[in-house]
CSV table of C-alpha atoms in Angstrom, one decimal:
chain,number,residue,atom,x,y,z
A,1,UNK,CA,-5.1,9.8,26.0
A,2,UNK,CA,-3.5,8.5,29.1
A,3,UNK,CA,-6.0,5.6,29.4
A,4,UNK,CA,-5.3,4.9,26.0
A,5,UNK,CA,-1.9,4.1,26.8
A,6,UNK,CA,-2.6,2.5,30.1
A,7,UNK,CA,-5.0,0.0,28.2
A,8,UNK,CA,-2.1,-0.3,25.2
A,9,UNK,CA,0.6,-0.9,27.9
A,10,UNK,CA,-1.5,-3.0,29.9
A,11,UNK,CA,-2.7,-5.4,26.4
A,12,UNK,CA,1.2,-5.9,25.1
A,13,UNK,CA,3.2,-6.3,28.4
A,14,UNK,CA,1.2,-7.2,31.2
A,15,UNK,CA,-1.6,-9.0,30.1
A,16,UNK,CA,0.5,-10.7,27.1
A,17,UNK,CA,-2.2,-12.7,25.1
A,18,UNK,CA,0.3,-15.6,24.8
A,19,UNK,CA,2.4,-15.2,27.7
A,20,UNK,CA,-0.1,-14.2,30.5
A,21,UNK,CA,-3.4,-15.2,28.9
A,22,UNK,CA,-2.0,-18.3,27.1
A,23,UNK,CA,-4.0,-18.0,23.7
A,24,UNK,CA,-2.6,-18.5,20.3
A,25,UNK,CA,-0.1,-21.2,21.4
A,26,UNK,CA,-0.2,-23.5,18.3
A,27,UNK,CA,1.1,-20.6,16.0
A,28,UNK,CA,3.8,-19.5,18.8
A,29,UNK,CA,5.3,-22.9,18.5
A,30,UNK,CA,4.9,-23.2,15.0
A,31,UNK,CA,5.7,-20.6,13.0
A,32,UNK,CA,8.3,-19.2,15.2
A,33,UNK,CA,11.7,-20.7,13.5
A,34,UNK,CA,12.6,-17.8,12.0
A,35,UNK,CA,12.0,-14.2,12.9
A,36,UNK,CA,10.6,-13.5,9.1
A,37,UNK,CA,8.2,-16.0,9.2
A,38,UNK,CA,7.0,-15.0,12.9
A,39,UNK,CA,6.6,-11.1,11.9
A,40,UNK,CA,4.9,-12.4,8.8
A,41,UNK,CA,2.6,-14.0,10.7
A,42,UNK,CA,2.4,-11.5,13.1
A,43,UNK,CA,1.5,-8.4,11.4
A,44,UNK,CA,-1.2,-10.6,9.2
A,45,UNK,CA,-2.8,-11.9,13.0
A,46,UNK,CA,-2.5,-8.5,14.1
A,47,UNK,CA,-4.5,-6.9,10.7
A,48,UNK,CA,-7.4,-9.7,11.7
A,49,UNK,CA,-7.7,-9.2,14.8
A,50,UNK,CA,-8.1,-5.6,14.9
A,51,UNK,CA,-10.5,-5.8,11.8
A,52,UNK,CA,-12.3,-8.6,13.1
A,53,UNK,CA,-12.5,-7.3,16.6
A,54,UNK,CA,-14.5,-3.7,15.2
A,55,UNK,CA,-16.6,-6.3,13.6
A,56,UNK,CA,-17.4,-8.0,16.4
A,57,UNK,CA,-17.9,-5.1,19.1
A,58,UNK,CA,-20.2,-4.0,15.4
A,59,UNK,CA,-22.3,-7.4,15.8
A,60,UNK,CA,-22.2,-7.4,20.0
A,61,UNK,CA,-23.8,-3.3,19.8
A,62,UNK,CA,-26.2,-3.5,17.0
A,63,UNK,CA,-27.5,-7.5,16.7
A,64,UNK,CA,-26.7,-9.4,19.8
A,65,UNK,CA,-27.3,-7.1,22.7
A,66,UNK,CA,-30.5,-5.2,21.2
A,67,UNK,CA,-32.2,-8.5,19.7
A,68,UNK,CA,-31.4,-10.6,23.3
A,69,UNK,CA,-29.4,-12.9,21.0
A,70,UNK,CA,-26.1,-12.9,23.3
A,71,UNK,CA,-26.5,-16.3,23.7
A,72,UNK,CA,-25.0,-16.8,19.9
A,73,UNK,CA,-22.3,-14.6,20.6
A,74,UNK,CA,-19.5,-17.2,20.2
A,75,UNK,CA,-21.0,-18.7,16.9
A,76,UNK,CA,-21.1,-15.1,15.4
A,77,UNK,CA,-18.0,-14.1,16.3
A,78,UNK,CA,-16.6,-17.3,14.7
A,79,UNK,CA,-18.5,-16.8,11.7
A,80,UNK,CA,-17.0,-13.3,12.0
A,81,UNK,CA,-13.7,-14.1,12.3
A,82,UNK,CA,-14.2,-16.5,9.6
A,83,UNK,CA,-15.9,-13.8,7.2
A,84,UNK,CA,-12.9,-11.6,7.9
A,85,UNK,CA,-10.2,-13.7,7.1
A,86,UNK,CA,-11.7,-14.6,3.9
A,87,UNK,CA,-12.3,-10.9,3.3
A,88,UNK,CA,-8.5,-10.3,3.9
A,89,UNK,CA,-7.2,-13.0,1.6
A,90,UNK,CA,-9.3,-12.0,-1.4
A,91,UNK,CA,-8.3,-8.4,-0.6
A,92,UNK,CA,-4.7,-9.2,-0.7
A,93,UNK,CA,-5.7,-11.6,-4.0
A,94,UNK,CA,-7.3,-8.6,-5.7
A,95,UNK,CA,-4.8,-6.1,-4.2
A,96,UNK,CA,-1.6,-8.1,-5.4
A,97,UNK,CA,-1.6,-11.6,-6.9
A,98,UNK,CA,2.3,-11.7,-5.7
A,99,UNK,CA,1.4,-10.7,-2.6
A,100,UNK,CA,-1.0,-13.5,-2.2
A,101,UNK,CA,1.6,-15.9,-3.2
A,102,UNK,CA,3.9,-14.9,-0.4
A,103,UNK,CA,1.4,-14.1,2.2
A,104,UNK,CA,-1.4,-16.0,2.0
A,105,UNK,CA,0.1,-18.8,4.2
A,106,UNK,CA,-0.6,-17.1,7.1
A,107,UNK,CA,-4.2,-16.2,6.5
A,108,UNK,CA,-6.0,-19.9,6.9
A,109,UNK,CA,-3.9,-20.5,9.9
A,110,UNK,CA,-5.4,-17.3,11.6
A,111,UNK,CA,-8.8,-18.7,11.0
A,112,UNK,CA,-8.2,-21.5,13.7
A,113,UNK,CA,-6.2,-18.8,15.7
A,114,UNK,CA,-7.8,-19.1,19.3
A,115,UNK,CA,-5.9,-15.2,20.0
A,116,UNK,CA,-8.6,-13.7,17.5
A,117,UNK,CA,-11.8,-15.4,19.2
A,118,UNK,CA,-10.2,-14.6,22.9
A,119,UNK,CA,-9.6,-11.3,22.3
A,120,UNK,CA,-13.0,-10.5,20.6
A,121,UNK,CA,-14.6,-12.0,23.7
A,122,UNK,CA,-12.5,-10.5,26.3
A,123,UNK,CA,-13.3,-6.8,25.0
A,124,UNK,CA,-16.9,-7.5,24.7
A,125,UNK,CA,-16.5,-9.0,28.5
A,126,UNK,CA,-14.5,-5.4,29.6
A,127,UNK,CA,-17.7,-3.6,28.0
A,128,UNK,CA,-15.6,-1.2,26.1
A,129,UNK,CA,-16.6,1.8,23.5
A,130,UNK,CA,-15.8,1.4,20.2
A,131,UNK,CA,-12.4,2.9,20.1
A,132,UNK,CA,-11.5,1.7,23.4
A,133,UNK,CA,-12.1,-2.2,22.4
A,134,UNK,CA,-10.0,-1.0,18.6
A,135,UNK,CA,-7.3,0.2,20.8
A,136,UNK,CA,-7.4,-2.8,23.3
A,137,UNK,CA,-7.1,-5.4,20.2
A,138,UNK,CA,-4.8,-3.8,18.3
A,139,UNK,CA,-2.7,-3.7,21.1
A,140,UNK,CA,-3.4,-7.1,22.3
A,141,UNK,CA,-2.1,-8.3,18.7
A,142,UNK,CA,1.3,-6.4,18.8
A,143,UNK,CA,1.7,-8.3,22.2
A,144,UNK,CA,0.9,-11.4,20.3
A,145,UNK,CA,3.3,-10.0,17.6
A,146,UNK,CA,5.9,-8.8,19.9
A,147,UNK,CA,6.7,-12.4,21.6
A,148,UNK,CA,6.4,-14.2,18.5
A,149,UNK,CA,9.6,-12.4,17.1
A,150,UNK,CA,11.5,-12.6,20.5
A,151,UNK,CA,10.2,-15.9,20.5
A,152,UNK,CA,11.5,-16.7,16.9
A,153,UNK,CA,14.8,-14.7,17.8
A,154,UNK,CA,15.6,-17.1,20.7
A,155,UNK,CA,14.7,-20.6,18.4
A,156,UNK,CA,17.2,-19.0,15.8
A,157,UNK,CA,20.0,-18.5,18.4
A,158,UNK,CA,19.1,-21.9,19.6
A,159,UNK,CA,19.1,-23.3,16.3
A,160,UNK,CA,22.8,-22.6,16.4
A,161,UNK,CA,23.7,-24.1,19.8
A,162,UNK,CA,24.8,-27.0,21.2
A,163,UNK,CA,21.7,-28.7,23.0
A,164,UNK,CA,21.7,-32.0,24.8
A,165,UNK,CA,20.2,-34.1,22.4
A,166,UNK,CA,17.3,-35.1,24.9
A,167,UNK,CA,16.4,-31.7,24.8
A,168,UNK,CA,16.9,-30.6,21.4
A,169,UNK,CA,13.7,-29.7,19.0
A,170,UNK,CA,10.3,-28.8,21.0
A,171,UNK,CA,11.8,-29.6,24.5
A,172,UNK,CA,14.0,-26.9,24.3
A,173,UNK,CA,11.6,-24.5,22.8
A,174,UNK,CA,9.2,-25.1,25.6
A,175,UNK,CA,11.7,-24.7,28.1
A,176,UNK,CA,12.6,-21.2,26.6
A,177,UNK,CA,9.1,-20.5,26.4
A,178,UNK,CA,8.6,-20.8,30.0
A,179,UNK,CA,11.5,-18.8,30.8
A,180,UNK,CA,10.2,-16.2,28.4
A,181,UNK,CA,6.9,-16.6,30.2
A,182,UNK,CA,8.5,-15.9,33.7
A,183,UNK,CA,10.5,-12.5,32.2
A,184,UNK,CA,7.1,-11.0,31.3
A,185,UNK,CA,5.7,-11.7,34.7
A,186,UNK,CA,7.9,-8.8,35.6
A,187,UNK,CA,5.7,-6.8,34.2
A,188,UNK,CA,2.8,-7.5,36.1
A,189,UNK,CA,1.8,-4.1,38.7
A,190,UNK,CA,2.8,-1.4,36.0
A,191,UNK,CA,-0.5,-1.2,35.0
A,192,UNK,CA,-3.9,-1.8,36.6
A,193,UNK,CA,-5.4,-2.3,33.6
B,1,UNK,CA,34.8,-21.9,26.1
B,2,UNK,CA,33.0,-23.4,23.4
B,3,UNK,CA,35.5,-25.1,20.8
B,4,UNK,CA,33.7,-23.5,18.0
B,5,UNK,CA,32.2,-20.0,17.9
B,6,UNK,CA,28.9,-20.1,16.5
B,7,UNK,CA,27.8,-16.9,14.7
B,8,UNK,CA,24.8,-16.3,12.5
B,9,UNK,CA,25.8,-15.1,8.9
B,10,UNK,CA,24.4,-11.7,8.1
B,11,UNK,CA,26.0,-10.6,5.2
B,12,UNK,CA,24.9,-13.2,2.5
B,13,UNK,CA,21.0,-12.8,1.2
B,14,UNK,CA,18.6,-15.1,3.1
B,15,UNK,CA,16.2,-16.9,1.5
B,16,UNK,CA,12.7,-18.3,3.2
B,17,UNK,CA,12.4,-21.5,1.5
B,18,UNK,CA,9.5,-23.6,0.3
B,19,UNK,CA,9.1,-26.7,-1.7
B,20,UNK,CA,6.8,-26.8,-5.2
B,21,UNK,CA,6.3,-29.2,-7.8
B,22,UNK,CA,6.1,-27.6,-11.7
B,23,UNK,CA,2.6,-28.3,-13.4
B,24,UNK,CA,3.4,-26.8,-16.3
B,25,UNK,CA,6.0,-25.6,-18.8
B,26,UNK,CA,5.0,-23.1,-21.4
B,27,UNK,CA,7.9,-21.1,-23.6
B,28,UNK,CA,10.6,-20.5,-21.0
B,29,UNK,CA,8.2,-20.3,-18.4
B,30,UNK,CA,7.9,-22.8,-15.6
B,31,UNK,CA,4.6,-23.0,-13.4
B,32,UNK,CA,4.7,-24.0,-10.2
B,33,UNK,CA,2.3,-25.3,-6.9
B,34,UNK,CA,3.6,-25.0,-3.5
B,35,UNK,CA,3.7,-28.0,-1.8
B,36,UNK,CA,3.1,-26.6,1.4
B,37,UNK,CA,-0.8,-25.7,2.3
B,38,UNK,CA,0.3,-24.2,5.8
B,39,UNK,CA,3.1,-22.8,7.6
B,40,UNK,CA,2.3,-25.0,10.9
B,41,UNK,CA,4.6,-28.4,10.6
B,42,UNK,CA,1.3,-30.4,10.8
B,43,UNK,CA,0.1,-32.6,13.4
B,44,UNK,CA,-1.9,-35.9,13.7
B,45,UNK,CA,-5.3,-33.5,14.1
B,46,UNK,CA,-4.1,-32.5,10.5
B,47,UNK,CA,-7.4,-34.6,9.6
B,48,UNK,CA,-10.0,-32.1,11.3
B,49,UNK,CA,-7.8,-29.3,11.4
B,50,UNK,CA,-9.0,-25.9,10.3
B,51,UNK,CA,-6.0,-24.4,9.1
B,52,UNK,CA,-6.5,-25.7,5.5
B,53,UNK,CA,-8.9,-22.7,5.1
B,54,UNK,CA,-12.2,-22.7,3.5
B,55,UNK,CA,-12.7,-24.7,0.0
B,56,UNK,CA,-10.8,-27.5,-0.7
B,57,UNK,CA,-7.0,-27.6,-0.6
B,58,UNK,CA,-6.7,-28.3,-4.2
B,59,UNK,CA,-8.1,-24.6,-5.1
B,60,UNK,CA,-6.0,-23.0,-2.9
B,61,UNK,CA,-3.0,-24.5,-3.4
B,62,UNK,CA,-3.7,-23.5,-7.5
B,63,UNK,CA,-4.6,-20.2,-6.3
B,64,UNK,CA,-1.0,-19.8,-5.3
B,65,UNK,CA,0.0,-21.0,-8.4
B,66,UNK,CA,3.6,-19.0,-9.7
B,67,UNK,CA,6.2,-18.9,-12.8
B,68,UNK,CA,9.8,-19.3,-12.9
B,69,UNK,CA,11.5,-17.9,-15.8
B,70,UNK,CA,15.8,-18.7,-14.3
B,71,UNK,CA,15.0,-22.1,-14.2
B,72,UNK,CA,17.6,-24.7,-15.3
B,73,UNK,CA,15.7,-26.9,-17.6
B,74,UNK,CA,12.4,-28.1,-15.4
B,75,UNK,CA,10.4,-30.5,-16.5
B,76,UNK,CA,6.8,-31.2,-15.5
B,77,UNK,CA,6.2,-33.3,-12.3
B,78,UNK,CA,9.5,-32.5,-11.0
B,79,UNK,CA,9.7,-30.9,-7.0
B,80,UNK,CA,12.2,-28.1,-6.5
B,81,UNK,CA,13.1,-25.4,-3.8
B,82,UNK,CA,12.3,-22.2,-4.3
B,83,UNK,CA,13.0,-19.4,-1.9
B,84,UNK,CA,12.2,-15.8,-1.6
B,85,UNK,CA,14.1,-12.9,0.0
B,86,UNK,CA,13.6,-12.5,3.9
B,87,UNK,CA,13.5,-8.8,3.9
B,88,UNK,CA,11.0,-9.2,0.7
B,89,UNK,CA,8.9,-11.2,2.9
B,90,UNK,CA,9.0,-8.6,5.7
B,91,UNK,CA,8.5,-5.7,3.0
B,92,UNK,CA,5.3,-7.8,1.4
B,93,UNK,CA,3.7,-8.3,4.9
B,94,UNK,CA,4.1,-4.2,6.0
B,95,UNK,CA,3.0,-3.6,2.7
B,96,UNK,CA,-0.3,-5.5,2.6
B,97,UNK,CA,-1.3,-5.1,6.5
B,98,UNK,CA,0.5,-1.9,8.1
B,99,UNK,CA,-0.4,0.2,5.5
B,100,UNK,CA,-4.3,-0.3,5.7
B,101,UNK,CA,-4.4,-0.7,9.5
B,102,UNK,CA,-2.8,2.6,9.4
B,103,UNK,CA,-4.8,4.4,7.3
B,104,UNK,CA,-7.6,2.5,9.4
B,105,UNK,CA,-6.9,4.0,12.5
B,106,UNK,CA,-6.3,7.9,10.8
B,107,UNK,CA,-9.7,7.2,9.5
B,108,UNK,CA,-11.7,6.2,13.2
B,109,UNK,CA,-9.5,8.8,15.2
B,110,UNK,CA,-10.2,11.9,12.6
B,111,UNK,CA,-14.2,10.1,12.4
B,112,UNK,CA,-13.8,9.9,16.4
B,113,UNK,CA,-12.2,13.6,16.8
B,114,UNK,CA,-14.7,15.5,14.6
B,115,UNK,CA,-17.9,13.2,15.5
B,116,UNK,CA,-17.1,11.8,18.9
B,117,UNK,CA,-19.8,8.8,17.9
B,118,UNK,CA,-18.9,5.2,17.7
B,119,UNK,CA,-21.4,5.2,14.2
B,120,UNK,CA,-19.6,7.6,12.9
B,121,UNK,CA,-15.9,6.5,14.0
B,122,UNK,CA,-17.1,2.7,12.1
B,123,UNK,CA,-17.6,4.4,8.9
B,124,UNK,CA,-14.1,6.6,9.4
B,125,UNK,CA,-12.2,3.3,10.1
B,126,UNK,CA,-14.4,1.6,7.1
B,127,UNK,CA,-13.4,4.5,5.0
B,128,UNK,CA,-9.7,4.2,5.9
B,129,UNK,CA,-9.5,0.8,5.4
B,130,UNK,CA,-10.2,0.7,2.0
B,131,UNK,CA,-8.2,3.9,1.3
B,132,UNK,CA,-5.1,2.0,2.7
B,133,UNK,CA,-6.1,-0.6,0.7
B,134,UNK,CA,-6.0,1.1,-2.5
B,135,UNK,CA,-2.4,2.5,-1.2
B,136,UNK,CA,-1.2,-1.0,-0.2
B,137,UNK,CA,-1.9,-2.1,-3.9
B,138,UNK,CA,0.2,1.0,-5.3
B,139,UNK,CA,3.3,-0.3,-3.1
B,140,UNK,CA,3.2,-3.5,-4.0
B,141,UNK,CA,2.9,-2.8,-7.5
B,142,UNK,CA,6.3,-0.5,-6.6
B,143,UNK,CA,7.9,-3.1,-4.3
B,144,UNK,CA,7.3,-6.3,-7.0
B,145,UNK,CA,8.4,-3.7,-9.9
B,146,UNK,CA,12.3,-4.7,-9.9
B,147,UNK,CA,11.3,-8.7,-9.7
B,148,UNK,CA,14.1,-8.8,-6.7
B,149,UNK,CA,11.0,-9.8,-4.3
B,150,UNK,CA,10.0,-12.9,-7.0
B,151,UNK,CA,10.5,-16.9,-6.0
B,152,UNK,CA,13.5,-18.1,-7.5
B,153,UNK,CA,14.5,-21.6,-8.3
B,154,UNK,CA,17.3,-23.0,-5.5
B,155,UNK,CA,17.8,-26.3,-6.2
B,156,UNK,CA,16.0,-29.6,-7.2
B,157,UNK,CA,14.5,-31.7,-4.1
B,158,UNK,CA,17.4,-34.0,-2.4
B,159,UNK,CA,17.4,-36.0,0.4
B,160,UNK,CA,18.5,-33.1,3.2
B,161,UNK,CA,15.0,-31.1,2.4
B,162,UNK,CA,12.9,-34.2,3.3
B,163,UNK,CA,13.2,-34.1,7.2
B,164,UNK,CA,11.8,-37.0,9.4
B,165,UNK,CA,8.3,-36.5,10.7
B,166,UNK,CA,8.5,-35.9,14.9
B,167,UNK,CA,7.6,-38.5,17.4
């Protein structure tokens, strides 16, 4: 259980996947204006890459590795990915037409989401069990989910301030993102993982 | 000290807004498209970007197709902002994704406790999945029952909602 947490603590706050492994950048500066938006997005990102990432390790165990096909492993993984995004938006179409309507932004920006294809090839890189690599991308994704709404906390605070004018919009937003960058170094030692 | 104290309101409702343009009026009913395809601001890639999803953006943008029924006299062709509740938007998104990873991980544990094989913890997280699923939809049935999480009409399309493209 212990390594369990290690590996959770390790995936959200050390090894951030935007902040220390610098993935997913185009939906951290993009959808992060307001905090609802960002959670939106984040809890959708985080339901594909966990489902996607047991898909993959799935494909990796039982096609790649046994058939000596490893060499495709990036082209399935996007097809995966691809396949599982689909999957969730007709599931949430079938589940709840009004949920579709107010969700179903977020799913066909996840497809291009570099967080979902990094992840899936880092845990097939740390040669994790099945469980292990589940744990490992679910918590990589509330990593991914956790900076987006501090993220989209700081752009609404600084939506309200009074910014030079040279560095108001995406100046600003990259400043703070570097600072926010340098806050999570702090992290780095708590866990070896 | 700042001249003016800057404060974020959180006592009125907040709304996340979107624009749409009505296709169609039937009875009191106004149908609407959202303009919007993705929730990026675009960029000059927009071309070969991916983020439009699979199939064309035509079908997906009808796929999202919704009614109005407070609407102040709409007439077809017309582009309006509409805007749903914040907390609805939070509610929707726990609803449809929390609830089924959940369930998904209950299912792999338990599969993972009793079995102790990766086979076997697959089919538990399969089997969770879709039973948080099948919950998700029962919650969202609940959550759009009192029609407070519903779009509503905000206001017609005026020159403040069309902001400049960045440089």
């Amino acid at each position: 259980m212990q390594e369990y947490l290690l590996l959770m603590v390790g995936a959200i706050l050390v090894n951030n996947v935007i902040l220390a492994r610098f993935l997913g950048l185009c939906s951290f500066m993009g959808v992060t204006t307001r905090v609802d938006t960002a959670m939106g997005m984040g809890l959708a990102t985080t339901f594909v890459i966990t489902v996607s990432s047991m898909l993959n390790w799935a494909a990796q165990a039982y096609l790649l590795e046994p058939f000596g096909l490893g060499y495709l492993r990036t082209v399935v993984f996007i097809l995966v990915i691809a396949g599982a995004v689909q999957f969730t938006e007709m599931t949430v179409r079938k589940v709840s037409p009004p949920l579709f309507q107010m969700l179903g932004i977020y799913l066909p920006l996840i497809t291009t989401n570099c967080a979902v294809l990094g992840v899936a090839l880092l845990l097939i890189e740390g040669r994790m069990s099945f469980i292990e690599s589940t744990v490992f991308a679910f918590a990589s994704s509330l990593g991914y989910s956790l900076v987006m709404v501090i993220f989209a906390g700081l752009r609404e605070r600084l939506a309200l301030a009074e910014i030079p004018r040279l560095f108001a919009g995406p100046p600003i937003g990259f400043i703070t993102a570097g600072l926010l960058a340098l806050a999570f170094m702090g992290f780095s030692g708590i866990s070896t993982v | 000290m700042p001249d003016k104290m800057h404060t974020l309101d959180l006592g009125s409702p907040d709304f996340v807004e979107g624009t749409a343009r009505v296709v169609e009026i039937t009875g009191t009913l106004a149908w609407l498209e959202p303009e919007q395809t993705t929730s990026c601001g675009h960029c000059a890639a927009s071309a070969a970007c991916g983020a439009k999803g699979l199939g064309t953006i035509a079908n997906r943008i009808a796929a999202r197709r919704f009614a109005l029924t407070d609407h102040p006299g709409l007439r077809v062709g017309e582009r309006v902002v509409v805007g749903i509740r914040s907390d609805a938007l939070v509610k929707a998104a726990l609803t449809a994704y929390a609830i089924p990873l959940c369930t998904l991980f209950l299912g792999g544990g338990l599969a993972q406790w009793v079995w102790g094989q990766d086979g076997t913890t697959i089919m538990g997280a399969v089997a969770g999945l879709f039973l948080g699923l099948g919950a998700a939809r029962l919650g969202a049935a609940r959550l759009f029952a009192g029609g407070t999480s519903a779009p509503r009409f905000l206001r017609r399309v005026g020159p403040a909602d069309c902001q400049p493209a960045l440089k």
